[in-house]
Amino acid sequence: MMKNLILGASLMAASTLMTSSGVLAAGKIERACLNADRTGATRQLCGCVQDVAEAMLNRSEQKRVAKYFDEPHQTQVLRQSDRRTDERFWEKYKQFGEAVGTYCS
């Protein structure tokens, strides 16, 4: 519950960081999402995914996630990894995916 409140507040704060044209500057994940050429990948959806990423992931984690749009198999490699750092990131990545599902659907 508290995580949802914090994430919601972070997303609201991110939406206030708009340029004068009213469009958020595209981040790595938003660009990767739009360039992935997947059906349903709209500017609105990809922008929302970027907003959630900014609220939950640091810069290097966002860069890592952006690569998954080009190489989706790497998420399977991550999931199956025995490295402790990968296991921790997999848990965070799952939470990110759940938040995207909640806030961007």
Short mmCIF file of C-alpha atoms in Angstrom, two decimals:
data_model
loop_
_atom_site.label_atom_id
_atom_site.label_comp_id
_atom_site.label_asym_id
_atom_site.label_seq_id
_atom_site.Cartn_x
_atom_site.Cartn_y
_atom_site.Cartn_z
CA MET A 1 0.00 0.00 0.00
CA MET A 2 2.73 2.46 0.97
CA LYS A 3 4.77 1.51 -2.11
CA ASN A 4 1.73 2.27 -4.30
CA LEU A 5 1.29 5.67 -2.66
CA ILE A 6 4.95 6.53 -3.10
CA LEU A 7 4.95 5.31 -6.71
CA GLY A 8 1.77 7.27 -7.43
CA ALA A 9 3.28 10.42 -5.96
CA SER A 10 6.47 9.89 -7.97
CA LEU A 11 4.49 9.46 -11.17
CA MET A 12 2.53 12.63 -10.46
CA ALA A 13 5.80 14.48 -9.87
CA ALA A 14 7.22 13.13 -13.12
CA SER A 15 4.19 14.35 -15.02
CA THR A 16 4.86 17.87 -13.79
CA LEU A 17 8.33 17.82 -15.34
CA MET A 18 6.90 18.57 -18.77
CA THR A 19 8.48 20.76 -21.33
CA SER A 20 6.66 23.83 -22.61
CA SER A 21 5.21 21.72 -25.43
CA GLY A 22 3.60 19.43 -22.87
CA VAL A 23 5.60 16.36 -23.82
CA LEU A 24 8.05 14.65 -21.50
CA ALA A 25 11.52 14.36 -22.90
CA ALA A 26 11.79 10.79 -24.11
CA GLY A 27 13.96 8.58 -21.95
CA LYS A 28 15.88 5.46 -22.90
CA ILE A 29 13.02 3.09 -22.11
CA GLU A 30 10.42 5.18 -23.91
CA ARG A 31 12.59 5.35 -27.05
CA ALA A 32 13.32 1.62 -26.90
CA CYS A 33 9.62 0.89 -26.46
CA LEU A 34 8.66 3.03 -29.45
CA ASN A 35 11.46 1.63 -31.63
CA ALA A 36 10.64 -2.00 -30.78
CA ASP A 37 7.92 -1.96 -33.46
CA ARG A 38 5.40 -3.89 -31.37
CA THR A 39 1.67 -3.56 -31.82
CA GLY A 40 0.17 -1.57 -29.00
CA ALA A 41 3.38 0.38 -28.35
CA THR A 42 1.87 3.86 -28.40
CA ARG A 43 3.54 7.08 -27.37
CA GLN A 44 1.19 7.23 -24.38
CA LEU A 45 1.96 3.69 -23.21
CA CYS A 46 5.70 3.97 -23.75
CA GLY A 47 5.72 7.33 -21.94
CA CYS A 48 3.91 5.76 -19.00
CA VAL A 49 6.43 2.90 -18.89
CA GLN A 50 9.20 5.51 -18.82
CA ASP A 51 7.48 7.38 -15.98
CA VAL A 52 7.27 4.18 -13.92
CA ALA A 53 10.93 3.43 -14.69
CA GLU A 54 11.96 6.88 -13.49
CA ALA A 55 10.04 6.31 -10.26
CA MET A 56 11.46 2.83 -9.60
CA LEU A 57 14.78 2.34 -11.38
CA ASN A 58 18.08 4.16 -11.28
CA ARG A 59 19.76 5.32 -14.48
CA SER A 60 21.87 2.19 -15.03
CA GLU A 61 18.87 -0.06 -14.38
CA GLN A 62 16.84 1.91 -16.92
CA LYS A 63 19.62 1.46 -19.46
CA ARG A 64 19.62 -2.28 -18.79
CA VAL A 65 15.83 -2.55 -19.15
CA ALA A 66 15.87 -0.53 -22.39
CA LYS A 67 18.12 -3.20 -23.92
CA TYR A 68 15.46 -5.83 -23.23
CA PHE A 69 13.21 -4.25 -25.87
CA ASP A 70 15.80 -5.11 -28.54
CA GLU A 71 16.83 -8.41 -26.98
CA PRO A 72 13.81 -9.83 -25.10
CA HIS A 73 15.57 -13.18 -24.66
CA GLN A 74 17.93 -11.44 -22.22
CA THR A 75 15.09 -11.29 -19.68
CA GLN A 76 15.03 -15.10 -19.74
CA VAL A 77 18.80 -15.17 -19.30
CA LEU A 78 18.41 -12.80 -16.34
CA ARG A 79 15.64 -14.90 -14.80
CA GLN A 80 17.72 -18.08 -15.00
CA SER A 81 20.96 -16.55 -13.76
CA ASP A 82 22.43 -17.85 -10.51
CA ARG A 83 24.29 -14.61 -9.79
CA ARG A 84 23.00 -12.91 -6.66
CA THR A 85 23.05 -9.47 -8.31
CA ASP A 86 20.94 -10.81 -11.18
CA GLU A 87 18.52 -12.44 -8.74
CA ARG A 88 18.05 -9.11 -6.95
CA PHE A 89 17.59 -7.27 -10.24
CA TRP A 90 15.08 -9.90 -11.44
CA GLU A 91 12.96 -9.23 -8.35
CA LYS A 92 13.12 -5.49 -8.97
CA TYR A 93 12.34 -6.02 -12.66
CA LYS A 94 9.25 -8.08 -11.75
CA GLN A 95 8.06 -5.31 -9.41
CA PHE A 96 8.63 -2.81 -12.22
CA GLY A 97 6.54 -4.96 -14.57
CA GLU A 98 3.74 -5.21 -12.03
CA ALA A 99 3.76 -1.44 -11.52
CA VAL A 100 3.64 -0.88 -15.29
CA GLY A 101 0.65 -3.21 -15.43
CA THR A 102 -1.08 -1.26 -12.67
CA TYR A 103 -0.35 2.29 -13.79
CA CYS A 104 -0.16 1.98 -17.56
CA SER A 105 -3.09 -0.25 -18.43
#
